[in-house]
Amino acid sequence: MNQIFNEVSDMHDLEEMQRVGLEIAPDNPDQADSIAQQLLKLSHDGQVRYKGMAYYILGEAEYYRERYNLALQHYMQAQPFLEQSGDSSVISGIYSNIALMYYYKANYTASLSYYEKSFALETLLNDSLGMAKTLQNMGLIFGNSQKYEMQQSYYMRAMELYKQMGDTRSEADIALNLGVSLIFQENFNQGYAYYLKALETYRELNDKGRIASVQTNIGYYYLKIKEYNKAFEPFNTAISVFKELDKKSGLINAYTGLGDLYAAKEQRDQAVKMYQICESINRDVGLLDLQRDNLLSLSTAYKEIGDVTNALRVYEHFNQIKDSIYKMNQSDKILELENRYKFEKSQNQVTELKAKNRLYLIFFLAAAFIVICTGVFLFFHWRGRRMKENQRVLRLEQKVLRTQMNPHFIFNSLSTIQYYILENKVTDAVDFLADFAGLMRMVLQYSQEEFIPLARECEILDYYINLQNKRFGDKVSYEIIVDPELREQKIMLPPMLAQPFIENSFEHGELSKKDNGHISVRFEKNGNKIIYVIEDNGIGIMHKQKENASAPTKKHKSLALKITSERLKLINFGKPGSGFDLKVQDRSQDGTCGTRVKLTIPLKIMRT
């Protein structure tokens, strides 16, 4: 490796120095540090990317030395340079690293903020691995805040992504995390089962460090169930391995567990000794939450052996750290995410993006507006129904609202707006936000109506298709065609019947991958009925179902069909034989590709 470093230095090849520095940082942080210093020296002021990467590598070197305070300083130095470079992949990486360092410092508010910024970019980049790691780390934060339901939800979303990628090591990491969460909730049997599942995978991979981590947690498990004699072996095994690997953070956890075990057995001198070892190691590492808990345990142990002076000294230090953590987390960030999680819980999609200055305020005002108007709508809808039908109708209308404007569309729209902001495309962001607000206003205005004018339905469709199209780079052409006979009359029809099928065209019909993607919406008069047709030239429903019979796409389309059918029945409640009909066809039957949805609706003219 010295030869590689000398060759890079002699050539002054900045790109190669950057590559080698990142590559060797995990195993040789000292040499990575030297390369980063050389890269920083050779890159001039205009080369912001190399400046940023030099600080990034310095941060990596300190991270692998487990000196997290220094790592955070270097990552923060790298951030403005990398943001100027415009490389979204590298920017998401620095956000994630900063978030992790703040987590180690127990500054959960700052950590969550950076993880949200990282997740937004990872989503835009379709970076499944980055998204999974971010979800996993956010789960850790919610666990520290005792939000266990949210924690497990984040873990399961991360595990699904890992399964799709075939990443068995990371699946085992999630299993270990789930075990810890369940043990904290005193669900001992299920938590221990997850530990054994993770341990089996790590042994297959011969991952000593992670095997030792499981042993530490198994020691805590025996401590929790008060089988003290069984706890010594896993703790001591873990300590032996962590010493061999020079893994300081692992040693802190294992020694803390051993100290708690001695304290539980009332062997207080030994407990003090273990806690003192933890405190000594943690001075360089800087894991504040562990240091806080360790100092409290150490103070208690001193008190129990009669050493009042040291007990008071350590307790004072404990209070200083506790107050520091409390001040860092004086924010409603965790509460805000919890409320958002509950609001979108049925869709298992929890995230809301932040913007800056004035746009930041607009986002949250819009979110509050949606919640309030949705509540008002549900109230008036409930009041207008017979008591006998009340619960069934409310459940159905909730499904209808999710189909009409489901949280995935809202999330994707907010992601698009944040992307414009991050790219300094303020005009595009404001235009998109204006269209989005216009659409939401119409949805809230008309979703409580059983019938709306045809002209309003066309206007809503135009807003919705246009917004979806902007998200996919305006690659899809579309047309909304109304029979001239219908234009001359004040036609009324149920609102937003087409939205779930148009969403399927964009999200699952793969229109954005085609050069000639097209959606057609037609309203035709046929006697005393309206024929409402939605067509696309995507891959077609038959092709998608054959491709993956159990994929989420199939479930979503089936849900759209079911809810739309139930909704038409509800509209026609007590009026049999009115002629409502719904058919979905694969256009391969016509010798072409795509999907056709055909709705037959009785002709209804507004009375003047």
PDB file of N, CA and C in Angstrom, residues 5 31 63 72 81 90 100 107 161 164 203 282 298 312 324-325 338 380 464 501 548 565 581 588-589:
ATOM      1  N   PHE A   5       0.527   4.535  -2.510  1.00  0.00           N
ATOM      2  CA  PHE A   5       0.467   5.927  -2.066  1.00  0.00           C
ATOM      3  C   PHE A   5       1.567   6.764  -2.719  1.00  0.00           C
ATOM      4  N   GLN A  31      -2.931   5.728   6.714  1.00  0.00           N
ATOM      5  CA  GLN A  31      -2.481   6.052   5.364  1.00  0.00           C
ATOM      6  C   GLN A  31      -3.560   6.817   4.584  1.00  0.00           C
ATOM      7  N   TYR A  63     -13.433   7.975  11.655  1.00  0.00           N
ATOM      8  CA  TYR A  63     -14.541   7.068  11.968  1.00  0.00           C
ATOM      9  C   TYR A  63     -14.012   5.657  12.242  1.00  0.00           C
ATOM     10  N   LEU A  72     -16.924  13.766  12.956  1.00  0.00           N
ATOM     11  CA  LEU A  72     -17.997  14.726  12.687  1.00  0.00           C
ATOM     12  C   LEU A  72     -17.441  16.058  12.214  1.00  0.00           C
ATOM     13  N   PHE A  81     -18.506  21.904   0.515  1.00  0.00           N
ATOM     14  CA  PHE A  81     -17.801  21.651  -0.748  1.00  0.00           C
ATOM     15  C   PHE A  81     -18.558  20.639  -1.596  1.00  0.00           C
ATOM     16  N   VAL A  90     -22.874  11.535  -3.689  1.00  0.00           N
ATOM     17  CA  VAL A  90     -21.891  11.850  -2.652  1.00  0.00           C
ATOM     18  C   VAL A  90     -22.529  12.709  -1.555  1.00  0.00           C
ATOM     19  N   LEU A 100     -25.137   9.852  11.345  1.00  0.00           N
ATOM     20  CA  LEU A 100     -24.645   8.781  12.216  1.00  0.00           C
ATOM     21  C   LEU A 100     -23.789   9.339  13.356  1.00  0.00           C
ATOM     22  N   ASN A 107     -27.448  13.312  19.784  1.00  0.00           N
ATOM     23  CA  ASN A 107     -28.203  14.469  19.289  1.00  0.00           C
ATOM     24  C   ASN A 107     -29.189  13.946  18.253  1.00  0.00           C
ATOM     25  N   LEU A 161     -36.219  -4.166   1.744  1.00  0.00           N
ATOM     26  CA  LEU A 161     -35.253  -3.712   0.733  1.00  0.00           C
ATOM     27  C   LEU A 161     -34.028  -4.621   0.704  1.00  0.00           C
ATOM     28  N   GLN A 164     -34.842  -7.803  -1.139  1.00  0.00           N
ATOM     29  CA  GLN A 164     -34.872  -7.598  -2.587  1.00  0.00           C
ATOM     30  C   GLN A 164     -33.471  -7.576  -3.175  1.00  0.00           C
ATOM     31  N   ARG A 203     -22.457 -16.562  11.711  1.00  0.00           N
ATOM     32  CA  ARG A 203     -21.536 -17.689  11.744  1.00  0.00           C
ATOM     33  C   ARG A 203     -21.286 -18.237  10.345  1.00  0.00           C
ATOM     34  N   ASN A 282     -14.483   5.204  26.686  1.00  0.00           N
ATOM     35  CA  ASN A 282     -15.455   6.098  26.045  1.00  0.00           C
ATOM     36  C   ASN A 282     -14.979   7.541  25.960  1.00  0.00           C
ATOM     37  N   LEU A 298     -22.253   3.818  37.514  1.00  0.00           N
ATOM     38  CA  LEU A 298     -21.023   3.937  38.295  1.00  0.00           C
ATOM     39  C   LEU A 298     -21.273   4.706  39.591  1.00  0.00           C
ATOM     40  N   LEU A 312     -20.791  11.268  44.349  1.00  0.00           N
ATOM     41  CA  LEU A 312     -21.249  12.623  44.025  1.00  0.00           C
ATOM     42  C   LEU A 312     -20.520  13.186  42.811  1.00  0.00           C
ATOM     43  N   SER A 324     -26.849  18.010  28.665  1.00  0.00           N
ATOM     44  CA  SER A 324     -26.358  18.287  27.307  1.00  0.00           C
ATOM     45  C   SER A 324     -27.202  17.570  26.272  1.00  0.00           C
ATOM     46  N   ILE A 325     -27.501  16.290  26.524  1.00  0.00           N
ATOM     47  CA  ILE A 325     -28.336  15.514  25.595  1.00  0.00           C
ATOM     48  C   ILE A 325     -29.738  16.105  25.528  1.00  0.00           C
ATOM     49  N   GLU A 338     -43.575  11.022  14.490  1.00  0.00           N
ATOM     50  CA  GLU A 338     -44.530  10.056  15.025  1.00  0.00           C
ATOM     51  C   GLU A 338     -45.938  10.370  14.532  1.00  0.00           C
ATOM     52  N   PHE A 380     -68.944  15.530   7.490  1.00  0.00           N
ATOM     53  CA  PHE A 380     -70.145  15.765   6.701  1.00  0.00           C
ATOM     54  C   PHE A 380     -70.617  14.497   5.994  1.00  0.00           C
ATOM     55  N   TYR A 464     -53.884  16.471 -12.513  1.00  0.00           N
ATOM     56  CA  TYR A 464     -53.265  15.250 -11.982  1.00  0.00           C
ATOM     57  C   TYR A 464     -52.293  14.629 -12.983  1.00  0.00           C
ATOM     58  N   PHE A 501     -56.550   4.423 -11.845  1.00  0.00           N
ATOM     59  CA  PHE A 501     -56.098   3.724 -13.042  1.00  0.00           C
ATOM     60  C   PHE A 501     -55.018   4.520 -13.775  1.00  0.00           C
ATOM     61  N   ASN A 548     -44.615 -11.034 -12.303  1.00  0.00           N
ATOM     62  CA  ASN A 548     -44.498 -11.275 -10.851  1.00  0.00           C
ATOM     63  C   ASN A 548     -45.898 -11.363 -10.257  1.00  0.00           C
ATOM     64  N   SER A 565     -65.332  -0.458  -7.840  1.00  0.00           N
ATOM     65  CA  SER A 565     -66.584  -1.211  -7.989  1.00  0.00           C
ATOM     66  C   SER A 565     -67.505  -0.981  -6.803  1.00  0.00           C
ATOM     67  N   ASP A 581     -71.103   0.146 -14.883  1.00  0.00           N
ATOM     68  CA  ASP A 581     -70.313  -1.035 -15.247  1.00  0.00           C
ATOM     69  C   ASP A 581     -68.832  -0.634 -15.300  1.00  0.00           C
ATOM     70  N   SER A 588     -53.540  -6.161 -25.575  1.00  0.00           N
ATOM     71  CA  SER A 588     -52.942  -7.152 -26.468  1.00  0.00           C
ATOM     72  C   SER A 588     -54.006  -7.878 -27.268  1.00  0.00           C
ATOM     73  N   GLN A 589     -55.254  -7.881 -26.743  1.00  0.00           N
ATOM     74  CA  GLN A 589     -56.359  -8.498 -27.488  1.00  0.00           C
ATOM     75  C   GLN A 589     -56.621  -7.763 -28.801  1.00  0.00           C
TER      76      GLN A 589
END
